[in-house]
Amino acid sequence: MAHDSTAFIRPVSLPRDRPALDHIFRVTCGESLKTEPSWTISSCHPYPLLSRSTCFVLDPGNGDGAVGYILSTPNTRQFAQDWTEKYVPSLDRKLLPQPDVNGSKAVDDKPTQLLQLLHGDPERALNFSYPGLVDKWPGHLHIDILPSHQGRGWGRKLIDTLMEALRAEGCKGVHLGMEAVGLGALKFYTKLGFSRYPEVLDGGVSGETGRTGGEGPVIYLVKDIPI
Ligand SMILES: CC(C)(COP(=O)(O)OP(=O)(O)OC[C@H]1O[C@@H](n2cnc3c(N)ncnc32)[C@H](O)[C@@H]1OP(=O)(O)O)[C@@H](O)C(=O)NCCC(=O)NCCS
């Protein structure tokens, strides 16, 4: 697989990478995340703050910052605790999204939604209720690459880089949730050794394991990390 000659993977660096992380998130996120509060307080914010050793960016090597990221934590339970105790108190209330936030879809009550996210139950948000998910695969990850750099092998390299970092942290397995639309990402993860979280989540309606039902279904994938 050919790689760009100048691009390279490096640890995330804040505050330098913040604008690029936001941009990548907004370009690549699914429709369900193009609503507040995700648009303003994008889900990529807490990871570099709380779990920097397992966060990396794809640097194009031309001074433009970053064109992709992989953001992860080796310990989802600790992450949830740090979210409540460190991340939420660190937020600037001026970030509260206003009704006309550029590019976002209208939602009924954005400040209320944001506050629900910030002060809500991170354990629920991070899927602690699914049997064994967080215990057997304690890490979780998000990966996104701008279209200009997709399909060139960088996703594979970012996953490989992360797996080494998670192994160094003593993490025995990692999970992720992806929107069950378009199967390109699913093919990517399958090639990289991920498999379906082996639990039926929608009462068997879809006939699939690892898939939630209802609106905005999500497919959960897992991967062991041999120490
Ligand atoms: C999904 C994503 C991270 C993959 O990264 P990438 O750099 O494009 O993928 P790579 O070039 O490293 O591909 C690695 C392997 O996966 C396969 N693959 C990648 N995308 C694929 C697709 N859409 N369909 C089928 N196979 C795919 C490649 O063919 C390659 O296989 P090979 O090594 O056997 O040749 C990237 O395309 C992306 O960010 N997409 C948009 C956002 C997104 O979907 N993020 C994931 C949300 S859960």
mmCIF file of N, CA, C and O in Angstrom, residues 17 20 42 54 57 65 71 75 77 82 87 92-94 104 106 110 114 117 123 131 137 145 151 184 206 214 222-223:
data_model
loop_
_atom_site.group_PDB
_atom_site.id
_atom_site.type_symbol
_atom_site.label_atom_id
_atom_site.label_comp_id
_atom_site.label_asym_id
_atom_site.label_seq_id
_atom_site.Cartn_x
_atom_site.Cartn_y
_atom_site.Cartn_z
ATOM 1 N N ASP A 17 -3.392 20.836 18.184
ATOM 2 C CA ASP A 17 -4.220 19.998 17.306
ATOM 3 C C ASP A 17 -5.718 20.209 17.480
ATOM 4 O O ASP A 17 -6.503 19.606 16.743
ATOM 5 N N ALA A 20 -7.812 21.118 14.313
ATOM 6 C CA ALA A 20 -7.823 20.026 13.338
ATOM 7 C C ALA A 20 -8.703 18.875 13.820
ATOM 8 O O ALA A 20 -9.430 18.266 13.017
ATOM 9 N N SER A 42 -17.370 18.412 20.611
ATOM 10 C CA SER A 42 -17.304 17.166 19.853
ATOM 11 C C SER A 42 -16.760 16.055 20.726
ATOM 12 O O SER A 42 -16.009 16.283 21.673
ATOM 13 N N THR A 54 -2.726 7.399 24.531
ATOM 14 C CA THR A 54 -3.356 6.531 23.528
ATOM 15 C C THR A 54 -4.139 7.361 22.498
ATOM 16 O O THR A 54 -5.171 6.929 21.994
ATOM 17 N N VAL A 57 -2.326 11.442 15.985
ATOM 18 C CA VAL A 57 -2.856 12.097 14.788
ATOM 19 C C VAL A 57 -2.004 11.723 13.587
ATOM 20 O O VAL A 57 -0.825 11.367 13.715
ATOM 21 N N GLY A 65 -1.183 20.746 10.288
ATOM 22 C CA GLY A 65 -1.766 20.196 11.520
ATOM 23 C C GLY A 65 -2.021 18.717 11.441
ATOM 24 O O GLY A 65 -1.097 17.915 11.528
ATOM 25 N N LEU A 71 -8.296 8.208 18.634
ATOM 26 C CA LEU A 71 -8.437 8.660 20.012
ATOM 27 C C LEU A 71 -8.972 7.507 20.837
ATOM 28 O O LEU A 71 -9.963 6.873 20.459
ATOM 29 N N ASN A 75 -8.740 2.313 29.470
ATOM 30 C CA ASN A 75 -9.536 1.938 30.637
ATOM 31 C C ASN A 75 -10.824 2.768 30.650
ATOM 32 O O ASN A 75 -10.847 3.894 31.144
ATOM 33 N N ARG A 77 -13.592 2.453 32.295
ATOM 34 C CA ARG A 77 -14.154 2.785 33.618
ATOM 35 C C ARG A 77 -13.445 4.000 34.222
ATOM 36 O O ARG A 77 -14.075 4.910 34.748
ATOM 37 N N ASP A 82 -12.920 9.928 35.258
ATOM 38 C CA ASP A 82 -12.180 11.170 34.981
ATOM 39 C C ASP A 82 -13.064 12.173 34.235
ATOM 40 O O ASP A 82 -12.916 13.388 34.404
ATOM 41 N N TYR A 87 -12.960 16.249 33.506
ATOM 42 C CA TYR A 87 -13.317 16.887 32.239
ATOM 43 C C TYR A 87 -14.472 17.873 32.401
ATOM 44 O O TYR A 87 -14.370 19.035 31.987
ATOM 45 N N ASP A 92 -15.435 25.172 29.679
ATOM 46 C CA ASP A 92 -15.765 26.587 29.672
ATOM 47 C C ASP A 92 -17.253 26.743 29.341
ATOM 48 O O ASP A 92 -17.699 26.344 28.264
ATOM 49 N N ARG A 93 -17.994 27.309 30.247
ATOM 50 C CA ARG A 93 -19.446 27.431 30.027
ATOM 51 C C ARG A 93 -19.790 28.272 28.802
ATOM 52 O O ARG A 93 -20.891 28.175 28.271
ATOM 53 N N LYS A 94 -18.823 29.084 28.341
ATOM 54 C CA LYS A 94 -19.086 29.887 27.144
ATOM 55 C C LYS A 94 -19.228 29.006 25.907
ATOM 56 O O LYS A 94 -19.678 29.442 24.858
ATOM 57 N N SER A 104 -24.993 23.079 12.225
ATOM 58 C CA SER A 104 -25.625 22.009 12.997
ATOM 59 C C SER A 104 -27.120 21.975 12.726
ATOM 60 O O SER A 104 -27.724 22.973 12.369
ATOM 61 N N ALA A 106 -31.028 21.798 13.709
ATOM 62 C CA ALA A 106 -31.800 22.356 14.810
ATOM 63 C C ALA A 106 -32.231 21.251 15.762
ATOM 64 O O ALA A 106 -32.618 20.174 15.354
ATOM 65 N N LYS A 110 -30.858 23.119 22.981
ATOM 66 C CA LYS A 110 -29.449 22.739 22.960
ATOM 67 C C LYS A 110 -28.748 22.853 24.310
ATOM 68 O O LYS A 110 -28.019 21.954 24.713
ATOM 69 N N LEU A 114 -26.869 19.798 26.122
ATOM 70 C CA LEU A 114 -25.462 19.823 26.494
ATOM 71 C C LEU A 114 -25.298 19.483 27.970
ATOM 72 O O LEU A 114 -24.455 18.673 28.353
ATOM 73 N N LEU A 117 -25.610 15.924 28.627
ATOM 74 C CA LEU A 117 -24.412 15.162 28.285
ATOM 75 C C LEU A 117 -23.342 15.335 29.362
ATOM 76 O O LEU A 117 -22.728 14.387 29.822
ATOM 77 N N GLU A 123 -21.390 6.476 32.625
ATOM 78 C CA GLU A 123 -21.358 5.011 32.592
ATOM 79 C C GLU A 123 -22.382 4.486 31.590
ATOM 80 O O GLU A 123 -22.129 3.526 30.869
ATOM 81 N N PRO A 131 -23.341 -6.622 28.747
ATOM 82 C CA PRO A 131 -22.630 -7.619 29.542
ATOM 83 C C PRO A 131 -21.219 -7.882 29.024
ATOM 84 O O PRO A 131 -21.029 -8.228 27.868
ATOM 85 N N TRP A 137 -13.217 -6.064 27.156
ATOM 86 C CA TRP A 137 -12.513 -5.198 26.201
ATOM 87 C C TRP A 137 -12.483 -3.789 26.802
ATOM 88 O O TRP A 137 -13.281 -2.904 26.411
ATOM 89 N N ILE A 145 -10.459 9.817 9.456
ATOM 90 C CA ILE A 145 -9.443 10.359 8.548
ATOM 91 C C ILE A 145 -10.160 11.198 7.491
ATOM 92 O O ILE A 145 -11.215 10.779 6.978
ATOM 93 N N GLY A 151 -8.083 5.532 2.365
ATOM 94 C CA GLY A 151 -7.776 4.524 1.350
ATOM 95 C C GLY A 151 -6.317 4.447 0.958
ATOM 96 O O GLY A 151 -5.976 3.941 -0.111
ATOM 97 N N GLY A 184 -18.616 0.311 4.761
ATOM 98 C CA GLY A 184 -17.192 0.494 4.485
ATOM 99 C C GLY A 184 -16.354 0.382 5.743
ATOM 100 O O GLY A 184 -15.353 -0.343 5.778
ATOM 101 N N SER A 206 -32.718 -8.040 14.290
ATOM 102 C CA SER A 206 -31.855 -7.894 13.109
ATOM 103 C C SER A 206 -31.221 -9.219 12.712
ATOM 104 O O SER A 206 -30.669 -9.333 11.617
ATOM 105 N N GLY A 214 -33.803 -0.128 17.133
ATOM 106 C CA GLY A 214 -34.388 1.208 17.202
ATOM 107 C C GLY A 214 -33.777 2.174 16.220
ATOM 108 O O GLY A 214 -33.117 1.790 15.260
ATOM 109 N N VAL A 222 -15.266 -5.688 18.709
ATOM 110 C CA VAL A 222 -14.268 -5.905 19.765
ATOM 111 C C VAL A 222 -13.009 -6.521 19.165
ATOM 112 O O VAL A 222 -13.052 -7.157 18.103
ATOM 113 N N LYS A 223 -11.904 -6.322 19.870
ATOM 114 C CA LYS A 223 -10.644 -6.940 19.443
ATOM 115 C C LYS A 223 -9.792 -7.217 20.681
ATOM 116 O O LYS A 223 -9.576 -6.316 21.509
#
